[in-house]
Amino acid sequence: MSLFKISPWDLVKKKGVEKIVGITAYDYISARVCEEAGMDFILIGDSASMVILGHPDTFPITMEEMLVFCQAVSRGAPNTLRIGDMPFMSYQISPEQAIYNAGRLVKEGRCHGVKVEGGFEVVPIVRSIVKAGIPVLAHIGVTPQRSMELGGLKVRGKDFDTAKTLLEEALALEEAGAFALILECVPSELSRLITEKLKIPTIGIGAGPFTDGQILVFHDICGLYPEMRPKFVKNYLKGFELFKEALETYKREVKEGLFPEEKHSFKINPEILERLKND
Ligand code: KIV
């Protein structure tokens, strides 16, 4: 499916008309489920660093690893808007580096746009990527790639100065050409104010009910990542427990000789078997 048949600007048209539903997914099968469930867009998030690769944070994931996940999702969800996350140090060095790596997520990863974390400091970078013809999803509030500087992953925008900065950053990122804005862990009423001030849609995660859309991670929705259970996640399935139960049953059945049954096995002509035995 040609990339240009799906446009991030279709999301922009939904603002004020219908809620936008996004999901973070990383592989072929989960992308297929997301497409069949009718998600408005899939983010191939750098949270893959933790959820898929088992790192304690998002810093170690590389461009090469992100590209593999983007390609898998593009094969599983060819008809869904796909946004590739720019990993740590793939865009911070210079606008040239940012354009080059954003281009790789489009050319090699078959994404329709890229996500960049950060506020004022990434405005020139967002502008450069957009100028190169690549749509950008901006991301402010809690930005895990800046967690060293922010002192962790705490809710942002509770005090006047931080709230004002977030509002001004949102406006600056819109002006730089971002097609939408993720608000992560921001108080609900601040998200409402930012949503009202922007022409582009806001997508919330831990940002309350007033944003133009929501995003959650596939593995969190399905209960497959028990290490972290943030307050803002709604768990729709006890995936980890269900998978574990299935594997325990498989183990027990093999040990007890209950699996495989005849219906899982292949037959050989008895005459051939007889010949083999007597050979
Ligand atoms: O990497 C990711 O999955 C994200 C979302 C949580 C917004 O950045």
Short mmCIF file of N, CA, C and O and ligand atoms in Angstrom, two decimals, residues 24 26 43-48 58 85 115 117 139 144 182 184 205 215-217, ligand 1:
data_model
loop_
_atom_site.label_atom_id
_atom_site.label_comp_id
_atom_site.label_asym_id
_atom_site.label_seq_id
_atom_site.Cartn_x
_atom_site.Cartn_y
_atom_site.Cartn_z
N THR A 24 0.16 2.19 20.91
CA THR A 24 1.56 1.87 20.63
C THR A 24 1.65 0.37 20.43
O THR A 24 1.20 -0.40 21.27
N TYR A 26 4.31 -2.83 18.33
CA TYR A 26 5.69 -2.98 17.84
C TYR A 26 5.92 -4.14 16.88
O TYR A 26 7.00 -4.27 16.32
N LEU A 43 1.39 4.05 16.88
CA LEU A 43 2.71 4.61 17.14
C LEU A 43 3.66 3.44 17.38
O LEU A 43 3.37 2.58 18.23
N ILE A 44 4.74 3.41 16.63
CA ILE A 44 5.77 2.40 16.93
C ILE A 44 6.69 3.13 17.91
O ILE A 44 7.54 3.94 17.52
N GLY A 45 6.42 2.92 19.19
CA GLY A 45 7.04 3.75 20.24
C GLY A 45 8.41 3.24 20.65
O GLY A 45 8.69 2.04 20.58
N ASP A 46 9.23 4.18 21.14
CA ASP A 46 10.54 3.76 21.66
C ASP A 46 10.38 3.04 23.00
O ASP A 46 11.34 2.50 23.55
N SER A 47 9.14 2.98 23.52
CA SER A 47 8.88 2.15 24.70
C SER A 47 9.15 0.68 24.40
O SER A 47 9.25 -0.14 25.32
N ALA A 48 9.32 0.33 23.13
CA ALA A 48 9.77 -1.03 22.75
C ALA A 48 11.06 -1.38 23.48
O ALA A 48 11.35 -2.54 23.76
N THR A 58 14.00 3.94 28.08
CA THR A 58 13.96 4.02 26.61
C THR A 58 15.29 4.48 25.99
O THR A 58 15.39 4.58 24.77
N ASP A 85 8.63 6.38 16.18
CA ASP A 85 9.22 7.20 17.25
C ASP A 85 10.71 7.39 16.98
O ASP A 85 11.41 6.42 16.67
N LYS A 115 7.57 10.73 15.46
CA LYS A 115 7.30 11.43 16.74
C LYS A 115 8.63 11.89 17.33
O LYS A 115 9.62 11.15 17.30
N GLU A 117 10.14 13.81 20.89
CA GLU A 117 9.86 14.24 22.27
C GLU A 117 10.53 15.58 22.55
O GLU A 117 11.69 15.78 22.15
N HIS A 139 5.50 15.76 21.29
CA HIS A 139 5.23 15.03 22.54
C HIS A 139 5.81 15.84 23.70
O HIS A 139 7.02 16.00 23.79
N PRO A 144 9.99 10.67 28.47
CA PRO A 144 10.98 9.77 29.07
C PRO A 144 12.41 10.01 28.60
O PRO A 144 13.35 9.79 29.36
N ILE A 182 1.19 14.94 21.49
CA ILE A 182 0.94 14.02 22.62
C ILE A 182 1.17 14.77 23.93
O ILE A 182 2.18 15.47 24.07
N GLU A 184 1.60 13.87 27.78
CA GLU A 184 1.77 12.70 28.67
C GLU A 184 1.86 13.17 30.13
O GLU A 184 2.70 14.02 30.47
N ILE A 205 -2.11 10.77 27.17
CA ILE A 205 -1.81 9.53 27.89
C ILE A 205 -1.56 9.97 29.33
O ILE A 205 -0.60 10.71 29.60
N ILE A 215 -4.04 7.66 23.73
CA ILE A 215 -3.13 6.60 23.29
C ILE A 215 -2.71 5.77 24.51
O ILE A 215 -2.53 6.34 25.60
N LEU A 216 -2.64 4.46 24.33
CA LEU A 216 -2.10 3.58 25.36
C LEU A 216 -1.22 2.55 24.66
O LEU A 216 -1.32 2.37 23.44
N VAL A 217 -0.40 1.87 25.43
CA VAL A 217 0.49 0.85 24.88
C VAL A 217 -0.26 -0.49 24.82
O VAL A 217 -0.94 -0.87 25.79
O1 KIV B 1 6.98 5.19 23.25
C1 KIV B 1 5.75 5.27 23.45
O2 KIV B 1 5.02 4.27 23.46
C2 KIV B 1 5.18 6.60 23.68
C3 KIV B 1 3.74 6.68 24.05
C4 KIV B 1 3.53 6.21 25.43
C5 KIV B 1 3.17 8.02 23.82
O3 KIV B 1 5.88 7.56 23.60
#
